[in-house]
mmCIF file of C-alpha atoms in Angstrom:
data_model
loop_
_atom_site.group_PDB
_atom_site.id
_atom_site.type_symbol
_atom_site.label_atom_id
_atom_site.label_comp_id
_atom_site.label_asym_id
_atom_site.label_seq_id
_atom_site.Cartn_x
_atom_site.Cartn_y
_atom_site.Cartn_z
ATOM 1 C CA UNK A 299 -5.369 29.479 -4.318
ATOM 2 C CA UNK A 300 -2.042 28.257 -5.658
ATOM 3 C CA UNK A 301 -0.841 26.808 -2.761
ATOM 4 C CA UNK A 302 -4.233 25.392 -1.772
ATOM 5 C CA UNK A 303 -4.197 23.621 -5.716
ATOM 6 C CA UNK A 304 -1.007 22.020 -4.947
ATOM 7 C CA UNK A 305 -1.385 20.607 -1.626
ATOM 8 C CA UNK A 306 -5.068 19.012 -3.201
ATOM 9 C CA UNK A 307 -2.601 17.703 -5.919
ATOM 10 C CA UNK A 308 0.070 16.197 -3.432
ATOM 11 C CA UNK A 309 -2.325 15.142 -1.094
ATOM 12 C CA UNK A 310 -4.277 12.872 -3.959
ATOM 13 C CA UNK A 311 -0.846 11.450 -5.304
ATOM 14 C CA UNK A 312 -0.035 10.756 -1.652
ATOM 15 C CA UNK A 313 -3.536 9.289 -0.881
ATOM 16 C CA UNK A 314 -3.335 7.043 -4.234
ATOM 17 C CA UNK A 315 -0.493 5.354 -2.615
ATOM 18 C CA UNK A 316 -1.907 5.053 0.830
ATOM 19 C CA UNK A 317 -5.054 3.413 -0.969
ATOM 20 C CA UNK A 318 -3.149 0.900 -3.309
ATOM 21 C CA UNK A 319 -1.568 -0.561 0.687
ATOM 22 C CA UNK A 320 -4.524 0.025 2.212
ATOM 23 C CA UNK A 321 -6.359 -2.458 -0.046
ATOM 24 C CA UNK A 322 -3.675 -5.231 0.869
ATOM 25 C CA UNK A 323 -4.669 -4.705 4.895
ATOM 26 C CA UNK A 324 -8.477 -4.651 3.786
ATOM 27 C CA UNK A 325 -8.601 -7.752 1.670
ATOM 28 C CA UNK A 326 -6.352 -9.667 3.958
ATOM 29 C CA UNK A 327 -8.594 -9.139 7.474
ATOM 30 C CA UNK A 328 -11.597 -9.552 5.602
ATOM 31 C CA UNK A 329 -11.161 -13.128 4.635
ATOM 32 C CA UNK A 330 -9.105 -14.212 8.017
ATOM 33 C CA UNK A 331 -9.257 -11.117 10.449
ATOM 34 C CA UNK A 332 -5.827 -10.581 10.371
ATOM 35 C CA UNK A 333 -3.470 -7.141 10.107
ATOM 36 C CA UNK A 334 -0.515 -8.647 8.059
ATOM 37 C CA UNK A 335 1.718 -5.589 9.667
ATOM 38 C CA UNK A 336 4.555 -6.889 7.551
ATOM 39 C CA UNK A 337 2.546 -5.878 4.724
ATOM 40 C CA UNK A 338 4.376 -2.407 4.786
ATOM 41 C CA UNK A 339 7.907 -4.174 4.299
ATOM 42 C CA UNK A 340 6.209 -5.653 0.986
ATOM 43 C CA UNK A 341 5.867 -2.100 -0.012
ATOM 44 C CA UNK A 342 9.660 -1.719 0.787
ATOM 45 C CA UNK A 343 11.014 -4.982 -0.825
ATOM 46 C CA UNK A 344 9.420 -3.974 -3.958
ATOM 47 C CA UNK A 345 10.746 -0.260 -4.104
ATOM 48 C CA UNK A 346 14.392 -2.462 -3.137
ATOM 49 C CA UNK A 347 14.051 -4.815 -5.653
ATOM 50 C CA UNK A 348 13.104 -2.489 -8.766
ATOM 51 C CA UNK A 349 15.724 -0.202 -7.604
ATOM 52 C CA UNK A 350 18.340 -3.114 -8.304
ATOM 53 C CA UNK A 351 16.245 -4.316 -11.548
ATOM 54 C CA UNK A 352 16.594 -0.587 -12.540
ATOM 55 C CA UNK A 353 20.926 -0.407 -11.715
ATOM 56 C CA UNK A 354 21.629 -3.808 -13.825
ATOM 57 C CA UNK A 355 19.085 -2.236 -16.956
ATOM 58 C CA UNK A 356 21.033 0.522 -17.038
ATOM 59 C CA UNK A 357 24.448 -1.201 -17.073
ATOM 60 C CA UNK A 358 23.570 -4.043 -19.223
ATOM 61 C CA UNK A 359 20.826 -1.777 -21.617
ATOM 62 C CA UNK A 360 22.308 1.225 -22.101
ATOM 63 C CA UNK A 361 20.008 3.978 -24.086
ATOM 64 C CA UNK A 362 17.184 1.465 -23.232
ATOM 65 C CA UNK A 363 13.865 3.903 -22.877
ATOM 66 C CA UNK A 364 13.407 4.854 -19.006
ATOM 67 C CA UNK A 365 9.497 3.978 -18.847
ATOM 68 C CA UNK A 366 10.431 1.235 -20.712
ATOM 69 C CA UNK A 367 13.029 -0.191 -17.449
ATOM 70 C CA UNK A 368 10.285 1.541 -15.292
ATOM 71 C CA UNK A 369 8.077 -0.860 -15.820
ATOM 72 C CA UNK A 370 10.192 -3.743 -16.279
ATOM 73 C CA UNK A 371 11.274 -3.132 -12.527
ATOM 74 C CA UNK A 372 8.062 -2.740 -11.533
ATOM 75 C CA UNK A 373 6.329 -6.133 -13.125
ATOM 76 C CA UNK A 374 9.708 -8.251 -11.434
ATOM 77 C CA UNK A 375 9.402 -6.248 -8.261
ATOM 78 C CA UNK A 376 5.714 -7.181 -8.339
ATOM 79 C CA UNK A 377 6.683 -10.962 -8.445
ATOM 80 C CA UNK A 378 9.445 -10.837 -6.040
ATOM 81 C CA UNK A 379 6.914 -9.268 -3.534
ATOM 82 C CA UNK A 380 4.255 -11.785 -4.436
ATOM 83 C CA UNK A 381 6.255 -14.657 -3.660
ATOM 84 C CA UNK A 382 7.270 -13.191 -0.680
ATOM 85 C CA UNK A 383 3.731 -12.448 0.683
ATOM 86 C CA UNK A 384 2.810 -16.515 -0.653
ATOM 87 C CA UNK A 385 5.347 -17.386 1.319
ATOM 88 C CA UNK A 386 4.784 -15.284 4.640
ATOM 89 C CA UNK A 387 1.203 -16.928 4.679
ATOM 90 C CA UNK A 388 2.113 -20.155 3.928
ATOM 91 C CA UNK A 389 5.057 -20.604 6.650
ATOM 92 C CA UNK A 390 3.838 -17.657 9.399
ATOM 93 C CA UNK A 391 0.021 -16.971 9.657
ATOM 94 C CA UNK A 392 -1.282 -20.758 8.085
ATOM 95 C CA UNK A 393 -0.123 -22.626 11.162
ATOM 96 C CA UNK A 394 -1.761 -19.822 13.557
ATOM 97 C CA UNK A 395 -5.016 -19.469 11.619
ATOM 98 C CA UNK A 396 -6.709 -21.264 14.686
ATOM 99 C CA UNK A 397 -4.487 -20.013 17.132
ATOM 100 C CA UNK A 398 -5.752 -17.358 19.516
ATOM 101 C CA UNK A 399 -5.630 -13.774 17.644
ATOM 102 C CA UNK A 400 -2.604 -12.458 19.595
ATOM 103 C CA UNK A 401 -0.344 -15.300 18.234
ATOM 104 C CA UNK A 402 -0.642 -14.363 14.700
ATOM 105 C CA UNK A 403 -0.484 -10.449 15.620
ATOM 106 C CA UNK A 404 2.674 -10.647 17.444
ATOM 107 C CA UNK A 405 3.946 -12.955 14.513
ATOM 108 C CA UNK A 406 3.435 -10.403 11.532
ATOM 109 C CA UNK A 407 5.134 -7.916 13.919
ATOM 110 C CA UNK A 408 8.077 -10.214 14.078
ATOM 111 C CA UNK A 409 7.758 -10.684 10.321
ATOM 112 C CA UNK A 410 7.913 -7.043 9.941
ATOM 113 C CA UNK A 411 11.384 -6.848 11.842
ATOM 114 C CA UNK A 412 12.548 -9.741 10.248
ATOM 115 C CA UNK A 413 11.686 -8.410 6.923
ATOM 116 C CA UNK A 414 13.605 -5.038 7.789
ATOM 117 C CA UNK A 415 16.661 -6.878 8.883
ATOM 118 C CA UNK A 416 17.052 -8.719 5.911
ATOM 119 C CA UNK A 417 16.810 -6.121 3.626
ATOM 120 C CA UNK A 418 19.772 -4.269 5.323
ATOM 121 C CA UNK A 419 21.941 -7.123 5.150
ATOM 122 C CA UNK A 420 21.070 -7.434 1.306
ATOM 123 C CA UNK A 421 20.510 -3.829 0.367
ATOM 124 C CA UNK A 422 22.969 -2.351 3.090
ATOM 125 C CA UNK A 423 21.404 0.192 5.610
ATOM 126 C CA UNK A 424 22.167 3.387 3.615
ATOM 127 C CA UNK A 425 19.793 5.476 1.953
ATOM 128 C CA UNK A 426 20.321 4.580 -1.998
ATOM 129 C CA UNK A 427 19.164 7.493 -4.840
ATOM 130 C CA UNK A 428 16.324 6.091 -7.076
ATOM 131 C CA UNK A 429 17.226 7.082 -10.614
ATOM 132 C CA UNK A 430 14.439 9.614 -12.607
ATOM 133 C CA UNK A 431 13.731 7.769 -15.548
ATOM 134 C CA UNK A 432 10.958 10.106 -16.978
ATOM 135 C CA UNK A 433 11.284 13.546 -17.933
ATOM 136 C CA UNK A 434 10.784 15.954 -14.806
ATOM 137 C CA UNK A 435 9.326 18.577 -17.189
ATOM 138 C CA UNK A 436 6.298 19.735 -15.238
ATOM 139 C CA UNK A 437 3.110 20.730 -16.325
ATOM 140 C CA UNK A 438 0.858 23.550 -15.082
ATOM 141 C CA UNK A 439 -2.914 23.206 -13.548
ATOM 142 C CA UNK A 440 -4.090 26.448 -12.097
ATOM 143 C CA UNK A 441 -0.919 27.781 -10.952
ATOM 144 C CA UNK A 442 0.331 24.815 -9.604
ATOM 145 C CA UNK A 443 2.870 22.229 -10.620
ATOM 146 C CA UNK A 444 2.382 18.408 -11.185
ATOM 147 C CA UNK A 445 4.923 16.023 -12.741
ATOM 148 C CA UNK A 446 4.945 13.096 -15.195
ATOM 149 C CA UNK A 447 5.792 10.601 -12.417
ATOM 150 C CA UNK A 448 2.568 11.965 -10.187
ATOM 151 C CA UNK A 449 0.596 11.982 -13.260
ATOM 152 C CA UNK A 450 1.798 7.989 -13.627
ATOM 153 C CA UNK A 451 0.550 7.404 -9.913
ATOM 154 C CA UNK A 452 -2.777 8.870 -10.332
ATOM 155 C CA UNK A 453 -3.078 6.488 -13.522
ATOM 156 C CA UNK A 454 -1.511 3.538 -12.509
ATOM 157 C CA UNK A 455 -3.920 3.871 -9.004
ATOM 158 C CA UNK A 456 -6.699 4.370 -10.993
ATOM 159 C CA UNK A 457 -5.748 1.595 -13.439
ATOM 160 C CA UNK A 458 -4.973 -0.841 -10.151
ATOM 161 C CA UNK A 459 -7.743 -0.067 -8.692
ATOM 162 C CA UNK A 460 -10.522 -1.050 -11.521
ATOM 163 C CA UNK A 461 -8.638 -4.323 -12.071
ATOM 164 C CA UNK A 462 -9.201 -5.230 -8.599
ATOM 165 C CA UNK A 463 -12.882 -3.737 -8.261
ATOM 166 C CA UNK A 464 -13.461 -5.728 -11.749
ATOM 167 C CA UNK A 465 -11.589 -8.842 -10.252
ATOM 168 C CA UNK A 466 -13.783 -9.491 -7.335
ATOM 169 C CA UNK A 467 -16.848 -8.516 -8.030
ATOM 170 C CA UNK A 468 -16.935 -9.777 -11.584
ATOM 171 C CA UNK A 469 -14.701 -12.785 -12.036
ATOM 172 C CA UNK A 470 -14.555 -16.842 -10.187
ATOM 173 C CA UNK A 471 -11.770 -15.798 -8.370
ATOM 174 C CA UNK A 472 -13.879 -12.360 -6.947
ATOM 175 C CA UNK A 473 -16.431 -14.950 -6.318
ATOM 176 C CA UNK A 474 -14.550 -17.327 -4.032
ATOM 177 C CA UNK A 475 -13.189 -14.354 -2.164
ATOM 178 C CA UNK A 476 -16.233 -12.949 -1.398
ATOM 179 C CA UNK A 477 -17.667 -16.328 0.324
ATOM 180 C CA UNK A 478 -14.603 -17.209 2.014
ATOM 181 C CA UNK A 479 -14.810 -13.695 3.516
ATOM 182 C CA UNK A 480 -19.071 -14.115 4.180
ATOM 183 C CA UNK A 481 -18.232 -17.908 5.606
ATOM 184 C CA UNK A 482 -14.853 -20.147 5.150
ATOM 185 C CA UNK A 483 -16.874 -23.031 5.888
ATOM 186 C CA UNK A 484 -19.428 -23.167 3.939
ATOM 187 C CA UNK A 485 -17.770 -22.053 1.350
ATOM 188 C CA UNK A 486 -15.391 -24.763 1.590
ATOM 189 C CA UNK A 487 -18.606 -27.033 1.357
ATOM 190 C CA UNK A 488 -19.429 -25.542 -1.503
ATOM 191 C CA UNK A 489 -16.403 -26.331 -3.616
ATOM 192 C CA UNK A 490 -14.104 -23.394 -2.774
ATOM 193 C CA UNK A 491 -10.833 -23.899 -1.712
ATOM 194 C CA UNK A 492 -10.186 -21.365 1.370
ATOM 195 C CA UNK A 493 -6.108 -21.916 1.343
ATOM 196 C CA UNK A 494 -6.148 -21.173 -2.374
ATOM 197 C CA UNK A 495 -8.532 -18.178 -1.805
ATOM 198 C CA UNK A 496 -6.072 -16.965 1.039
ATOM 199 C CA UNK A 497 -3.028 -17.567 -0.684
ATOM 200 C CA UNK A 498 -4.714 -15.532 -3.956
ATOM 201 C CA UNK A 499 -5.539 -12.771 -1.517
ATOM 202 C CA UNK A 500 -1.909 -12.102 -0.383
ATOM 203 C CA UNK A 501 -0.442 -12.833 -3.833
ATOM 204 C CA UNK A 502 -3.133 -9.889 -4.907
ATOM 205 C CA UNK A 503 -2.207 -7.190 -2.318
ATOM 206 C CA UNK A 504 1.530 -7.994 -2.328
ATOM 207 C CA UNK A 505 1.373 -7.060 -5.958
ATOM 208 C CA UNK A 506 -0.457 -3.722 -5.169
ATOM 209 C CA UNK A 507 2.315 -3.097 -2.713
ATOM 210 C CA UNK A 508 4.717 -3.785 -4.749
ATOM 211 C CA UNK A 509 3.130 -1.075 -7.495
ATOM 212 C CA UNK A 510 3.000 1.355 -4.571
ATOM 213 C CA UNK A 511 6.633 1.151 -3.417
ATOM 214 C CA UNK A 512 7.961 1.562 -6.670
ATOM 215 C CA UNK A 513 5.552 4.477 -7.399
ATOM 216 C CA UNK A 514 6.602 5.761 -3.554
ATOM 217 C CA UNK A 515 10.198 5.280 -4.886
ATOM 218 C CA UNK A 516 10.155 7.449 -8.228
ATOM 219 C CA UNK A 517 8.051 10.063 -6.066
ATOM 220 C CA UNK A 518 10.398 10.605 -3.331
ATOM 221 C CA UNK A 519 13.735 9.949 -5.035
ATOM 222 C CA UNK A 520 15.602 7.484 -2.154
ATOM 223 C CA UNK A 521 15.049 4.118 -1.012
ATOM 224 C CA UNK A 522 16.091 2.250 2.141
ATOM 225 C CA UNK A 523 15.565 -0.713 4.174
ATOM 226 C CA UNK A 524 13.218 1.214 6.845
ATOM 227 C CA UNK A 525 10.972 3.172 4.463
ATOM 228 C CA UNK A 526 8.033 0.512 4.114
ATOM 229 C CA UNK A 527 7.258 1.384 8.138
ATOM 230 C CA UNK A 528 5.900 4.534 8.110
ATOM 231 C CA UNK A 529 3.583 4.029 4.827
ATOM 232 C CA UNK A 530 2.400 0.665 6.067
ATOM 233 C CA UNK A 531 1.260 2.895 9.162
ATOM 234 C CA UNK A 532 -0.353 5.440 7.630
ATOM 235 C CA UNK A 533 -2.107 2.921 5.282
ATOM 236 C CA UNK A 534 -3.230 0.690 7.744
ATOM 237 C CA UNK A 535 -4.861 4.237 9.362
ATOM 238 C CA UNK A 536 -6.262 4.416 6.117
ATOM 239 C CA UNK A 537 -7.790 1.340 5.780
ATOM 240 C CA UNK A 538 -9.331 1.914 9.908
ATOM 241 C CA UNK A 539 -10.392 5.297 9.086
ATOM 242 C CA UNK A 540 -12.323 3.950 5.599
ATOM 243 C CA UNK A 541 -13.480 0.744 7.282
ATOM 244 C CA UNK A 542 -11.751 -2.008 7.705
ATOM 245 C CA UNK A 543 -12.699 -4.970 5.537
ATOM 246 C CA UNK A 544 -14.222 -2.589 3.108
ATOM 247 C CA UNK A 545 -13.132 -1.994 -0.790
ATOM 248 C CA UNK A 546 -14.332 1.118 -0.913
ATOM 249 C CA UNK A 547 -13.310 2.072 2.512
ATOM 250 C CA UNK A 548 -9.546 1.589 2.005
ATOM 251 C CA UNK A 549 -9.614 3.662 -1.035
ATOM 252 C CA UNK A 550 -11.688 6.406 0.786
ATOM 253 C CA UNK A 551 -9.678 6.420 3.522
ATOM 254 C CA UNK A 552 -6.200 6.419 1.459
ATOM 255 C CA UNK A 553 -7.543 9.535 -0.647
ATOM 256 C CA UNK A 554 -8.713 11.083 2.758
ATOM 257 C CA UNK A 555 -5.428 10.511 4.928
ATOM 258 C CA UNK A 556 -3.692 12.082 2.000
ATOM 259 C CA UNK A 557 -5.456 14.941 1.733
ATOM 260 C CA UNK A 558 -5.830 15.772 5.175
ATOM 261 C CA UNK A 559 -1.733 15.250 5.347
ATOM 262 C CA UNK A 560 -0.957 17.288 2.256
ATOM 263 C CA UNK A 561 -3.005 19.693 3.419
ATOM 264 C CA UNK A 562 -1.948 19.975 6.744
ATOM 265 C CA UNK A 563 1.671 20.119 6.059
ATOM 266 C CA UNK A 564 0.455 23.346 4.044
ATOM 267 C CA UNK A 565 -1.176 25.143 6.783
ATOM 268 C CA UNK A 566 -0.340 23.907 10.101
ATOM 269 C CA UNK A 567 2.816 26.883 10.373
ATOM 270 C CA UNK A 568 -0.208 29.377 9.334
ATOM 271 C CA UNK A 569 -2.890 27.946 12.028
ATOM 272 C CA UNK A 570 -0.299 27.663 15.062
ATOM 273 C CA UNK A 571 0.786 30.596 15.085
ATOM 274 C CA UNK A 572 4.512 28.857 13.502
ATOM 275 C CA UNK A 573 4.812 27.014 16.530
ATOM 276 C CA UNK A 574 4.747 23.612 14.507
ATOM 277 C CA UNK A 575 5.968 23.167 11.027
ATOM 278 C CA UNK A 576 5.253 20.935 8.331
ATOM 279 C CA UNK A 577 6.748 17.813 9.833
ATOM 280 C CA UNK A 578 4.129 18.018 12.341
ATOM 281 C CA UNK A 579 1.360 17.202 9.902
ATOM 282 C CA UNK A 580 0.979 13.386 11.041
ATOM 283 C CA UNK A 581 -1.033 15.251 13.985
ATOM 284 C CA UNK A 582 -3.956 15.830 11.732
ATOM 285 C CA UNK A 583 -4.345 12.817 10.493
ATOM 286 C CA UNK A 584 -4.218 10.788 13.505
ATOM 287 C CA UNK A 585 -6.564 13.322 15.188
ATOM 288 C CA UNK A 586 -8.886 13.109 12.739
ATOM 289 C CA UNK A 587 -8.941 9.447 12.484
ATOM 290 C CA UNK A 588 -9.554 9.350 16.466
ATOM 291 C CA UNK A 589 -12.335 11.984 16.219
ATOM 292 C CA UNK A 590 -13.928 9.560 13.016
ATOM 293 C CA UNK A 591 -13.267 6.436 15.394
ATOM 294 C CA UNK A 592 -14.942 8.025 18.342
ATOM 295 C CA UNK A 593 -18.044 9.208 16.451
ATOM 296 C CA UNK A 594 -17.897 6.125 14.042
ATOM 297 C CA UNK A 595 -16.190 3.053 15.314
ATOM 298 C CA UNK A 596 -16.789 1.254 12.013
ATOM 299 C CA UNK A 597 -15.226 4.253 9.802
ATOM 300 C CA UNK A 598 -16.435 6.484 7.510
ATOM 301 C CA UNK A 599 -18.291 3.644 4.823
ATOM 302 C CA UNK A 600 -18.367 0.621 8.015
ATOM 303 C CA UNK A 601 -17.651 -2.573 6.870
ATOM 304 C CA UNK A 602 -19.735 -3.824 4.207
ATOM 305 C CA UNK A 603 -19.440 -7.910 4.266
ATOM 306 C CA UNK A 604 -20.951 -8.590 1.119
ATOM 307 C CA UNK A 605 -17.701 -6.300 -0.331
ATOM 308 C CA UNK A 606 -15.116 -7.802 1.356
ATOM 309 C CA UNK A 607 -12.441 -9.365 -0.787
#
């Protein structure tokens, strides 16, 4: 029952994260039907950049409170990456918005790469120790263990994830999403500004990205120039599994992926026999998400227009 706690607990601290990327994918194809697959180096610029914010604190602050540098990384790392996103839709996927669907595809794969490259020549290629800034006392819940920095991701998802329901369903901004996403042109007839809306959109889930890869950071300890691939994977899985262009969907299908992984890693030794181990546990995922897909091509909640941010 321990172990079965635990891997529940992991498995929703991983999911939180998958969600918070998954939202960026979901917002972004439903307004313009695109997968920004550079989205997942967002993730990693961020973790990059508050690692550096964190390394000058420290030297110029010294004695400075750690969730007090914590989140000072994490607001600049949240502009860096929102710039960066403005900027990747302005000069790659705004000249291919009426392009045939392939151009803009391969383009955000090339972004992706580009992305990556960068950051090794700026960050270097090797894999860099993220500091612990808050106490790693853990705290017990049935047996099982969960930290102060897990307990931060569950809030600071939860937190993210109401300002974002509360901004587009409740707010001008929400507003102007929502009909750019139902009809671009008509809603351009009826005052909004699409580009704007677009632009807003990216800024929005580069931010959330940016949150996740510093969250991603202080959970895993390291940071590198390659580790925004595999999470912008499994997120975009997420956000297909959920349904793609749907709120609700990407967090659903973050939480879900997570679980399924966490648990998974747990028990896959005990169900083969020990043939596979832990590092095997992608399998379930993906098998699950191809079993969902065949029996419901629109995921598990479809894809809800009249949500779609």
């Amino acid at each position: 029952m321990e172990t079965l706690i635990q891997q529940i607990i992991n498995g929703l601290v991983l999911g939180s994260m998958y969600a918070l990327v998954a939202l960026g994918y979901t917002m972004v194809y439903g307004i313009i039907g695109l997968i920004n697959f550079a989205h997942g180096e967002v993730l990693m610029v961020g973790a990059l950049t508050s690692w550096s914010i964190i390394g000058l604190m420290q030297d110029a602050m010294p004695g400075t409170p750690g969730w007090l540098i914590l989140l000072v990384a994490m607001a600049i790392a949240a502009v860096v990456a929102a710039v960066l996103n403005f900027s990747i839709e302005k000069l790659a996927y705004r000249p291919l918005r009426n392009s045939p669907r392939l151009a803009p595809l391969i383009t955000a794969i090339g972004m992706s790469l580009l992305l990556q490259t960068l950051a090794m020549i700026i960050w270097k290629p090797n894999y860099k120790p993220y500091p612990n800034l808050l106490p790693m006392v853990p705290y017990e819940i049935g047996g099982a263990v969960i930290t102060l920095t897990q307990v931060l991701i569950l809030g600071m998802t939860a937190i993210s994830l109401a300002v974002l329901m509360w901004l587009v369903n409740y707010t001008r901004l929400g507003r102007a999403m929502r009909a750019t996403a139902e009809n671009p042109r008509v809603a351009a007839l009826m005052g909004v500004k699409p580009d704007f809306v677009i632009s807003a959109t990216f800024v929005i889930g580069a931010v959330l990205a940016a949150i996740a890869g510093v969250m991603w950071a202080a959970n895993y300890g390291t940071v590198q120039h390659t580790m925004g691939f595999l999470p912008g994977l499994k997120a975009f899985t997420a956000a297909v599994f959920g349904g793609i262009g749907n709120l609700a969907g990407a967090v659903v299908g973050g939480i879900a992926l997570g679980l399924i992984e966490s648990l998974g890693a747990g028990y896959i030794g005990a169900l083969t026999g020990g043939v596979l181990g832990s590092h095997y546990s992608d399998i379930f995922a993906f098998i699950v998400l191809i079993i969902v897909l065949t029996l419901r091509p629109s995921g598990l909640l479809g894809e809800r227009v009249a949500d779609r941010a």
